[in-house]
Amino acid sequence: MNIAEQIALRGELSITLHRAGQQPQTITEHNMIMTAAKSALARLIAGQGSGKNINRIAFGTNGVGPTPNDQTISSAYTKAVTAITFPAEGQVRFTFALGESEANGLNIRELGLLCTDETLFARKVRGLIEKTSDLSITGSWTIIF
């Protein structure tokens, strides 16, 4: 008898837009895990994962849909994640914030999770968010095994 177990790696991105004088707007969507993420995970579990831990989020301008082989976020504004938690068995959550004074003028169309060594782990393309000084963004990105 041949028994096989598959682990489906997926991600869920939740962002909340906080605009002065308006109710916060929360958007939750699935994202694409990049092919490079598999190599990063393989190195991590082999004890050879130097630089393969996720530590930043990137906000970028490329509105072209993701492909598994994507490697960069265009015109990226990057920030350290603010916290890492484990909300359930087989899940890791990265929280982040982009303040009112950050990345103003950036036409955000994509977000990405980055490893310490710049490996793009996950990417999400979405509708335009025009970053202005009256807008802050908070969010979380959950990777689910």
Coordinates of N, CA and C in Angstrom, one line a residue:
M1 N 0.8 -1.2 0.0 CA 0.0 0.0 0.0 C 0.9 1.2 0.0
N2 N 0.5 2.2 -0.8 CA 1.3 3.4 -0.9 C 0.5 4.6 -0.3
I3 N 1.0 5.2 0.7 CA 0.3 6.3 1.4 C 1.1 7.5 1.1
A4 N 0.4 8.5 0.6 CA 1.1 9.8 0.4 C 0.4 10.9 1.1
E5 N 1.1 11.8 1.7 CA 0.5 13.0 2.4 C 1.0 14.2 1.7
Q6 N 0.1 15.1 1.3 CA 0.5 16.3 0.6 C 0.3 17.5 1.6
I7 N 1.2 18.4 1.6 CA 1.0 19.6 2.4 C 0.8 20.7 1.4
A8 N -0.3 21.3 1.4 CA -0.6 22.4 0.5 C -0.3 23.7 1.2
L9 N 0.7 24.3 0.7 CA 1.2 25.6 1.3 C 0.3 26.7 0.6
R10 N -0.3 27.6 1.5 CA -1.1 28.7 1.0 C -0.9 29.9 1.9
G11 N -1.4 31.0 1.4 CA -1.3 32.2 2.2 C -2.6 33.0 2.2
E12 N -2.8 33.8 3.2 CA -3.9 34.7 3.3 C -3.4 36.1 3.8
L13 N -3.7 37.1 3.0 CA -3.3 38.4 3.3 C -4.6 39.2 3.8
S14 N -4.5 39.9 4.9 CA -5.5 40.7 5.4 C -4.9 42.1 5.6
I15 N -5.5 43.1 5.0 CA -5.1 44.5 5.2 C -6.2 45.4 5.6
T16 N -5.9 46.3 6.4 CA -6.9 47.3 6.8 C -6.4 48.7 6.5
L17 N -7.3 49.4 5.7 CA -6.9 50.8 5.3 C -7.6 51.7 6.3
H18 N -6.7 52.6 6.9 CA -7.2 53.6 7.9 C -7.0 54.9 7.2
R19 N -8.1 55.6 6.9 CA -8.1 56.9 6.2 C -8.8 57.9 7.1
A20 N -8.1 59.0 7.3 CA -8.7 60.1 8.2 C -10.1 60.4 7.9
G21 N -11.0 60.4 8.9 CA -12.4 60.7 8.7 C -13.3 59.6 8.1
Q22 N -12.7 58.4 7.9 CA -13.5 57.3 7.3 C -13.4 56.1 8.2
Q23 N -14.4 55.2 8.1 CA -14.3 53.9 8.8 C -13.2 53.1 8.2
P24 N -12.5 52.3 9.0 CA -11.4 51.5 8.4 C -12.1 50.4 7.5
Q25 N -11.3 50.1 6.4 CA -11.8 49.1 5.4 C -10.8 47.9 5.5
T26 N -11.4 46.7 5.8 CA -10.5 45.5 5.8 C -10.8 44.7 4.6
I27 N -9.7 44.2 4.0 CA -9.7 43.4 2.8 C -8.9 42.1 3.1
T28 N -9.5 40.9 2.9 CA -8.8 39.7 3.1 C -8.8 38.9 1.8
E29 N -7.6 38.5 1.4 CA -7.5 37.7 0.1 C -6.4 36.7 0.2
H30 N -6.5 35.7 -0.7 CA -5.5 34.7 -0.8 C -4.4 35.2 -1.7
N31 N -3.2 34.6 -1.5 CA -2.1 35.1 -2.3 C -1.3 33.9 -2.9
M32 N -0.3 34.2 -3.7 CA 0.5 33.1 -4.4 C 1.8 32.9 -3.6
I33 N 2.1 31.7 -3.3 CA 3.4 31.3 -2.7 C 4.3 31.1 -3.9
M34 N 5.5 31.7 -3.8 CA 6.5 31.6 -4.9 C 7.2 30.3 -4.9
T35 N 7.7 29.9 -6.1 CA 8.5 28.6 -6.2 C 9.7 28.7 -5.3
A36 N 10.3 29.9 -5.2 CA 11.5 30.1 -4.3 C 11.2 29.8 -2.8
A37 N 10.0 29.9 -2.4 CA 9.6 29.5 -1.1 C 9.9 28.1 -0.7
K38 N 9.7 27.2 -1.7 CA 9.9 25.8 -1.5 C 11.4 25.5 -1.2
S39 N 12.3 26.2 -1.9 CA 13.7 26.0 -1.7 C 14.1 26.6 -0.3
A40 N 13.5 27.8 0.0 CA 13.8 28.4 1.3 C 13.4 27.4 2.5
L41 N 12.2 26.8 2.3 CA 11.7 25.9 3.4 C 12.6 24.7 3.5
A42 N 13.0 24.1 2.3 CA 13.9 23.0 2.3 C 15.2 23.3 3.0
R43 N 15.8 24.4 2.8 CA 17.0 24.8 3.4 C 16.8 25.0 4.9
L44 N 15.7 25.6 5.3 CA 15.4 25.8 6.7 C 15.3 24.5 7.5
I45 N 14.6 23.5 7.0 CA 14.5 22.3 7.7 C 15.7 21.4 7.7
A46 N 16.6 21.7 6.7 CA 17.9 21.0 6.7 C 19.0 21.7 7.5
G47 N 18.6 22.8 8.2 CA 19.6 23.5 9.0 C 20.5 24.4 8.2
Q48 N 20.2 24.6 7.0 CA 21.0 25.4 6.1 C 20.3 26.7 5.6
G49 N 19.4 27.2 6.5 CA 18.5 28.2 6.1 C 19.0 29.6 6.4
S50 N 20.3 29.9 6.4 CA 20.7 31.2 6.7 C 20.1 32.2 5.7
G51 N 19.5 33.2 6.3 CA 18.8 34.2 5.4 C 17.5 33.8 4.8
K52 N 17.0 32.7 5.2 CA 15.7 32.2 4.6 C 14.5 32.5 5.5
N53 N 14.7 33.2 6.6 CA 13.5 33.5 7.5 C 12.9 34.8 6.9
I54 N 11.5 34.8 7.0 CA 10.8 36.0 6.6 C 10.9 37.1 7.6
N55 N 11.3 38.3 7.2 CA 11.4 39.4 8.2 C 10.9 40.7 7.7
R56 N 10.4 40.8 6.4 CA 9.9 42.1 5.9 C 8.7 41.9 5.0
I57 N 8.0 43.0 4.8 CA 7.0 43.1 3.8 C 7.4 44.2 2.9
A58 N 7.0 44.0 1.6 CA 7.3 45.0 0.6 C 6.0 45.4 -0.1
F59 N 5.9 46.7 -0.3 CA 4.8 47.3 -1.0 C 5.3 47.8 -2.4
G60 N 4.7 47.4 -3.5 CA 5.2 47.7 -4.8 C 4.1 48.2 -5.8
T61 N 4.6 48.4 -7.0 CA 3.7 49.1 -8.0 C 3.3 48.2 -9.2
N62 N 3.8 47.0 -9.3 CA 3.5 46.1 -10.5 C 2.1 45.5 -10.3
G63 N 1.2 45.8 -11.3 CA -0.1 45.3 -11.2 C -0.4 44.1 -12.1
V64 N 0.7 43.5 -12.7 CA 0.6 42.3 -13.5 C 0.5 41.1 -12.5
G65 N -0.5 40.2 -12.8 CA -0.8 39.1 -12.0 C 0.4 38.3 -11.6
P66 N 0.4 37.6 -10.5 CA 1.6 36.8 -10.1 C 1.8 35.5 -10.8
T67 N 3.0 35.1 -10.9 CA 3.3 33.8 -11.4 C 4.2 33.1 -10.4
P68 N 4.3 31.8 -10.3 CA 5.1 31.1 -9.3 C 6.6 31.5 -9.3
N69 N 7.1 31.9 -10.5 CA 8.5 32.2 -10.6 C 8.9 33.7 -10.3
D70 N 7.9 34.5 -9.9 CA 8.2 35.9 -9.6 C 9.3 36.0 -8.5
Q71 N 10.2 37.0 -8.7 CA 11.3 37.1 -7.8 C 11.5 38.4 -7.1
T72 N 10.7 39.4 -7.6 CA 10.9 40.8 -7.0 C 9.6 41.5 -6.9
I73 N 9.6 42.5 -6.1 CA 8.5 43.5 -6.0 C 9.0 44.8 -6.6
S74 N 8.2 45.3 -7.6 CA 8.6 46.5 -8.3 C 8.6 47.8 -7.5
S75 N 9.6 48.6 -7.6 CA 9.7 49.9 -6.9 C 9.3 49.7 -5.4
A76 N 9.9 48.7 -4.8 CA 9.5 48.3 -3.5 C 9.8 49.3 -2.4
Y77 N 8.9 49.5 -1.5 CA 9.1 50.1 -0.2 C 9.0 49.0 0.8
T78 N 10.0 48.7 1.5 CA 10.0 47.6 2.5 C 10.1 48.0 3.9
K79 N 9.5 47.2 4.7 CA 9.4 47.4 6.2 C 9.6 46.1 6.9
A80 N 10.1 46.2 8.1 CA 10.2 45.0 8.9 C 8.8 44.6 9.4
V81 N 8.6 43.3 9.5 CA 7.3 42.9 10.1 C 7.3 43.3 11.6
T82 N 6.2 43.6 12.1 CA 6.1 44.0 13.5 C 6.0 42.9 14.5
A83 N 5.5 41.8 14.1 CA 5.3 40.6 15.0 C 5.1 39.4 14.2
I84 N 5.5 38.3 14.9 CA 5.3 36.9 14.3 C 4.6 36.1 15.3
T85 N 3.5 35.5 15.0 CA 2.7 34.7 15.9 C 2.3 33.4 15.2
F86 N 1.8 32.4 16.0 CA 1.4 31.1 15.5 C -0.1 30.9 15.9
P87 N -1.0 31.4 15.1 CA -2.4 31.4 15.5 C -3.1 30.1 15.6
A88 N -2.6 29.1 14.9 CA -3.1 27.7 14.9 C -2.1 26.8 14.5
E89 N -2.3 25.5 14.7 CA -1.4 24.4 14.3 C -1.1 24.6 12.8
G90 N 0.2 24.6 12.5 CA 0.5 24.6 11.1 C 0.4 26.0 10.4
Q91 N 0.3 27.1 11.2 CA 0.2 28.4 10.7 C 1.2 29.4 11.3
V92 N 1.7 30.3 10.5 CA 2.5 31.4 11.1 C 2.0 32.7 10.5
R93 N 1.9 33.7 11.3 CA 1.3 35.0 10.9 C 2.3 36.1 11.1
F94 N 2.5 36.9 10.1 CA 3.4 38.1 10.1 C 2.5 39.3 10.1
T95 N 2.6 40.2 11.1 CA 1.9 41.4 11.1 C 2.8 42.6 10.7
F96 N 2.1 43.6 10.2 CA 2.9 44.8 9.7 C 2.0 46.0 9.8
A97 N 2.7 47.2 9.6 CA 2.0 48.5 9.6 C 2.8 49.4 8.7
L98 N 2.1 50.2 8.0 CA 2.6 51.3 7.1 C 2.0 52.6 7.6
G99 N 2.8 53.5 8.2 CA 2.3 54.7 8.8 C 1.9 55.8 7.8
E100 N 1.2 56.8 8.3 CA 0.8 57.9 7.4 C 1.9 58.6 6.8
S101 N 3.1 58.7 7.4 CA 4.2 59.4 6.9 C 5.1 58.5 6.0
E102 N 4.8 57.3 5.7 CA 5.6 56.4 5.0 C 5.1 56.1 3.6
A103 N 6.0 56.1 2.6 CA 5.7 55.6 1.2 C 4.6 56.5 0.5
N104 N 4.5 57.8 0.9 CA 3.5 58.6 0.3 C 3.9 58.8 -1.2
G105 N 2.8 58.8 -2.0 CA 3.0 58.9 -3.5 C 3.1 57.6 -4.2
L106 N 3.3 56.5 -3.4 CA 3.4 55.2 -4.0 C 2.1 54.6 -4.4
N107 N 2.0 54.2 -5.6 CA 0.7 53.6 -6.1 C 0.9 52.1 -5.9
I108 N 0.4 51.6 -4.8 CA 0.5 50.2 -4.3 C -0.4 49.3 -5.1
R109 N 0.2 48.4 -5.8 CA -0.6 47.4 -6.6 C -0.2 45.9 -6.2
E110 N 0.9 45.8 -5.4 CA 1.3 44.5 -5.1 C 2.0 44.5 -3.7
L111 N 1.9 43.4 -3.0 CA 2.6 43.2 -1.7 C 3.3 41.9 -1.8
G112 N 4.4 41.9 -1.0 CA 5.2 40.7 -1.0 C 5.8 40.4 0.4
L113 N 6.0 39.2 0.7 CA 6.8 38.8 1.9 C 8.2 38.4 1.5
L114 N 9.1 39.0 2.2 CA 10.6 38.9 1.8 C 11.3 38.2 3.0
C115 N 12.2 37.3 2.5 CA 13.2 36.7 3.5 C 14.3 37.6 3.7
T116 N 15.1 37.4 4.7 CA 16.3 38.2 5.0 C 17.2 38.4 3.8
D117 N 17.4 37.3 3.0 CA 18.3 37.3 1.9 C 17.6 37.8 0.6
E118 N 16.5 38.5 0.7 CA 15.7 39.1 -0.4 C 14.9 38.1 -1.2
T119 N 14.9 36.8 -0.8 CA 14.0 35.9 -1.5 C 12.5 36.3 -1.3
L120 N 11.8 36.3 -2.5 CA 10.4 36.6 -2.4 C 9.6 35.4 -2.1
F121 N 9.0 35.3 -0.9 CA 8.3 34.1 -0.5 C 6.9 34.1 -1.0
A122 N 6.2 35.2 -0.9 CA 4.8 35.2 -1.3 C 4.5 36.6 -2.0
R123 N 3.5 36.6 -2.9 CA 3.2 37.8 -3.6 C 1.7 37.9 -3.8
K124 N 1.2 39.1 -3.6 CA -0.3 39.4 -3.9 C -0.4 40.6 -4.7
V125 N -1.1 40.5 -5.8 CA -1.5 41.7 -6.7 C -2.9 42.0 -6.4
R126 N -3.2 43.3 -6.3 CA -4.6 43.7 -5.9 C -4.9 45.0 -6.6
G127 N -6.1 45.5 -6.4 CA -6.4 46.8 -7.0 C -5.6 48.0 -6.4
L128 N -5.5 49.1 -7.0 CA -4.7 50.2 -6.7 C -5.1 50.8 -5.3
I129 N -4.0 51.0 -4.5 CA -4.1 51.8 -3.3 C -3.2 53.0 -3.4
E130 N -3.7 54.1 -3.5 CA -2.9 55.3 -3.7 C -2.5 55.8 -2.3
K131 N -1.2 55.6 -2.0 CA -0.7 55.9 -0.6 C -0.5 57.4 -0.5
T132 N -1.3 58.0 0.5 CA -1.2 59.5 0.8 C -1.0 59.6 2.2
S133 N -0.8 60.9 2.6 CA -0.4 61.2 4.0 C -1.6 61.0 5.0
D134 N -2.8 60.8 4.5 CA -3.9 60.6 5.4 C -4.3 59.1 5.5
L135 N -3.4 58.2 5.0 CA -3.7 56.8 4.9 C -2.6 56.0 5.7
S136 N -3.0 55.2 6.5 CA -2.1 54.2 7.1 C -2.7 52.8 6.8
I137 N -1.8 51.8 6.8 CA -2.2 50.5 6.5 C -1.7 49.5 7.6
T138 N -2.6 48.7 8.1 CA -2.1 47.6 9.0 C -2.6 46.3 8.4
G139 N -1.9 45.3 8.8 CA -2.3 44.0 8.2 C -1.6 42.8 8.8
S140 N -2.0 41.6 8.3 CA -1.3 40.4 8.7 C -1.3 39.5 7.5
W141 N -0.2 38.7 7.4 CA -0.1 37.7 6.3 C 0.1 36.4 7.0
T142 N -0.8 35.5 6.7 CA -0.7 34.1 7.4 C -0.3 33.1 6.3
I143 N 0.7 32.3 6.6 CA 1.1 31.2 5.8 C 0.6 30.0 6.5
I144 N -0.1 29.2 5.7 CA -0.9 28.0 6.2 C -0.3 26.7 5.6
F145 N 0.1 25.8 6.4 CA 0.7 24.5 5.9 C -0.4 23.4 5.9

